[in-house]
Amino acid sequence: MQNRFFRFWVGPRFVATFFDTAMRLDLGAADVVLASMSGNAYYLGGQSGIGVGYRWIFVAFELTVSEMVGHAQVNAPAITDAPSRDVDLSGLVIYPSIGLMGEF
């Protein structure tokens, strides 16, 4: 919905992220892994926003609310003798934002 002074939008939001990282210690002879972490997360939710301005320039506020479902596997053999652990990364993400929009 829009007119000269006002913009309004609403829509679904889906984001997928995958990650893998490791800390290493290099003493010249061998490459020893100190710790590593890998996993993924999926964000599923919606967004809604409003913009107020005139003709082609608007100040906008947007709110995104998503449910994050994810997990990671953490492995730190050099620090602890424990086996790798599975970590739950699930939770609710609330992400407000303010911006300046231009339509050219």
Short mmCIF file of C-alpha atoms in Angstrom, two decimals:
data_model
loop_
_atom_site.label_atom_id
_atom_site.label_comp_id
_atom_site.label_asym_id
_atom_site.label_seq_id
_atom_site.Cartn_x
_atom_site.Cartn_y
_atom_site.Cartn_z
CA MET A 1 0.00 0.00 0.00
CA GLN A 2 1.38 3.43 -0.87
CA ASN A 3 0.62 7.00 -1.74
CA ARG A 4 2.68 10.21 -1.95
CA PHE A 5 3.23 10.49 1.82
CA PHE A 6 3.04 6.92 3.05
CA ARG A 7 4.42 3.44 2.34
CA PHE A 8 3.43 0.18 4.04
CA TRP A 9 4.76 -3.33 3.37
CA VAL A 10 4.50 -6.79 4.84
CA GLY A 11 6.02 -10.08 3.74
CA PRO A 12 7.57 -13.42 4.66
CA ARG A 13 11.23 -13.81 5.62
CA PHE A 14 13.39 -16.90 5.22
CA VAL A 15 17.16 -16.99 5.79
CA ALA A 16 19.48 -20.00 5.80
CA THR A 17 23.01 -19.81 7.15
CA PHE A 18 25.81 -22.37 7.30
CA PHE A 19 29.08 -21.91 9.17
CA ASP A 20 32.34 -23.68 9.85
CA THR A 21 35.32 -22.28 11.74
CA ALA A 22 38.41 -23.53 13.54
CA MET A 23 41.26 -22.20 15.68
CA ARG A 24 44.64 -23.68 14.85
CA LEU A 25 48.07 -23.57 16.43
CA ASP A 26 51.01 -23.81 14.03
CA LEU A 27 54.36 -24.53 15.67
CA GLY A 28 56.06 -25.35 12.40
CA ALA A 29 56.10 -29.12 12.75
CA ALA A 30 52.40 -29.94 12.72
CA ASP A 31 49.07 -28.21 12.42
CA VAL A 32 47.11 -28.88 15.63
CA VAL A 33 43.41 -28.05 15.79
CA LEU A 34 42.61 -26.40 19.11
CA ALA A 35 38.87 -25.97 18.60
CA SER A 36 36.32 -26.11 15.80
CA MET A 37 32.65 -25.33 15.37
CA SER A 38 30.27 -26.03 12.49
CA GLY A 39 26.54 -25.92 12.06
CA ASN A 40 23.54 -24.30 10.43
CA ALA A 41 20.56 -22.15 11.27
CA TYR A 42 17.26 -21.35 9.55
CA TYR A 43 15.20 -18.22 10.21
CA LEU A 44 11.49 -18.35 9.34
CA GLY A 45 9.19 -15.44 10.05
CA GLY A 46 7.78 -12.22 8.71
CA GLN A 47 8.46 -8.53 8.34
CA SER A 48 6.35 -5.40 8.34
CA GLY A 49 7.31 -1.81 7.73
CA ILE A 50 6.05 1.72 7.40
CA GLY A 51 7.60 4.69 5.65
CA VAL A 52 6.59 8.34 6.00
CA GLY A 53 7.85 11.07 3.71
CA TYR A 54 7.09 12.91 0.50
CA ARG A 55 7.26 11.73 -3.13
CA TRP A 56 10.68 10.02 -3.30
CA ILE A 57 12.30 10.27 0.17
CA PHE A 58 10.96 8.44 3.24
CA VAL A 59 11.95 7.68 6.82
CA ALA A 60 11.14 4.03 7.42
CA PHE A 61 10.70 1.70 10.39
CA GLU A 62 10.71 -2.07 9.87
CA LEU A 63 10.15 -4.92 12.31
CA THR A 64 11.24 -8.47 11.56
CA VAL A 65 10.18 -11.35 13.83
CA SER A 66 11.61 -14.80 13.08
CA GLU A 67 11.93 -18.15 14.73
CA MET A 68 15.50 -19.44 14.47
CA VAL A 69 16.03 -23.19 14.36
CA GLY A 70 19.63 -24.31 14.32
CA HIS A 71 22.37 -26.41 15.80
CA ALA A 72 26.14 -26.43 16.00
CA GLN A 73 28.75 -29.04 16.77
CA VAL A 74 31.59 -27.80 18.98
CA ASN A 75 34.84 -29.75 19.23
CA ALA A 76 37.76 -28.66 21.47
CA PRO A 77 40.08 -31.67 21.94
CA ALA A 78 43.17 -29.60 22.86
CA ILE A 79 41.30 -27.75 25.62
CA THR A 80 39.16 -30.52 27.10
CA ASP A 81 39.10 -34.29 26.83
CA ALA A 82 35.34 -34.19 26.30
CA PRO A 83 33.91 -35.41 23.00
CA SER A 84 32.31 -32.94 20.65
CA ARG A 85 29.07 -31.36 21.82
CA ASP A 86 25.89 -30.54 19.98
CA VAL A 87 24.60 -27.08 20.82
CA ASP A 88 21.00 -25.93 20.26
CA LEU A 89 20.85 -22.46 18.64
CA SER A 90 17.06 -22.17 18.50
CA GLY A 91 15.21 -19.08 19.67
CA LEU A 92 13.08 -16.08 18.78
CA VAL A 93 14.74 -13.20 16.89
CA ILE A 94 13.19 -9.72 17.03
CA TYR A 95 14.96 -7.28 14.74
CA PRO A 96 13.76 -3.64 14.55
CA SER A 97 15.39 -1.22 12.10
CA ILE A 98 15.14 2.44 11.10
CA GLY A 99 16.29 3.72 7.73
CA LEU A 100 16.12 6.36 5.05
CA MET A 101 14.48 5.20 1.79
CA GLY A 102 14.74 6.85 -1.59
CA GLU A 103 12.74 5.99 -4.71
CA PHE A 104 14.52 7.13 -7.85
#
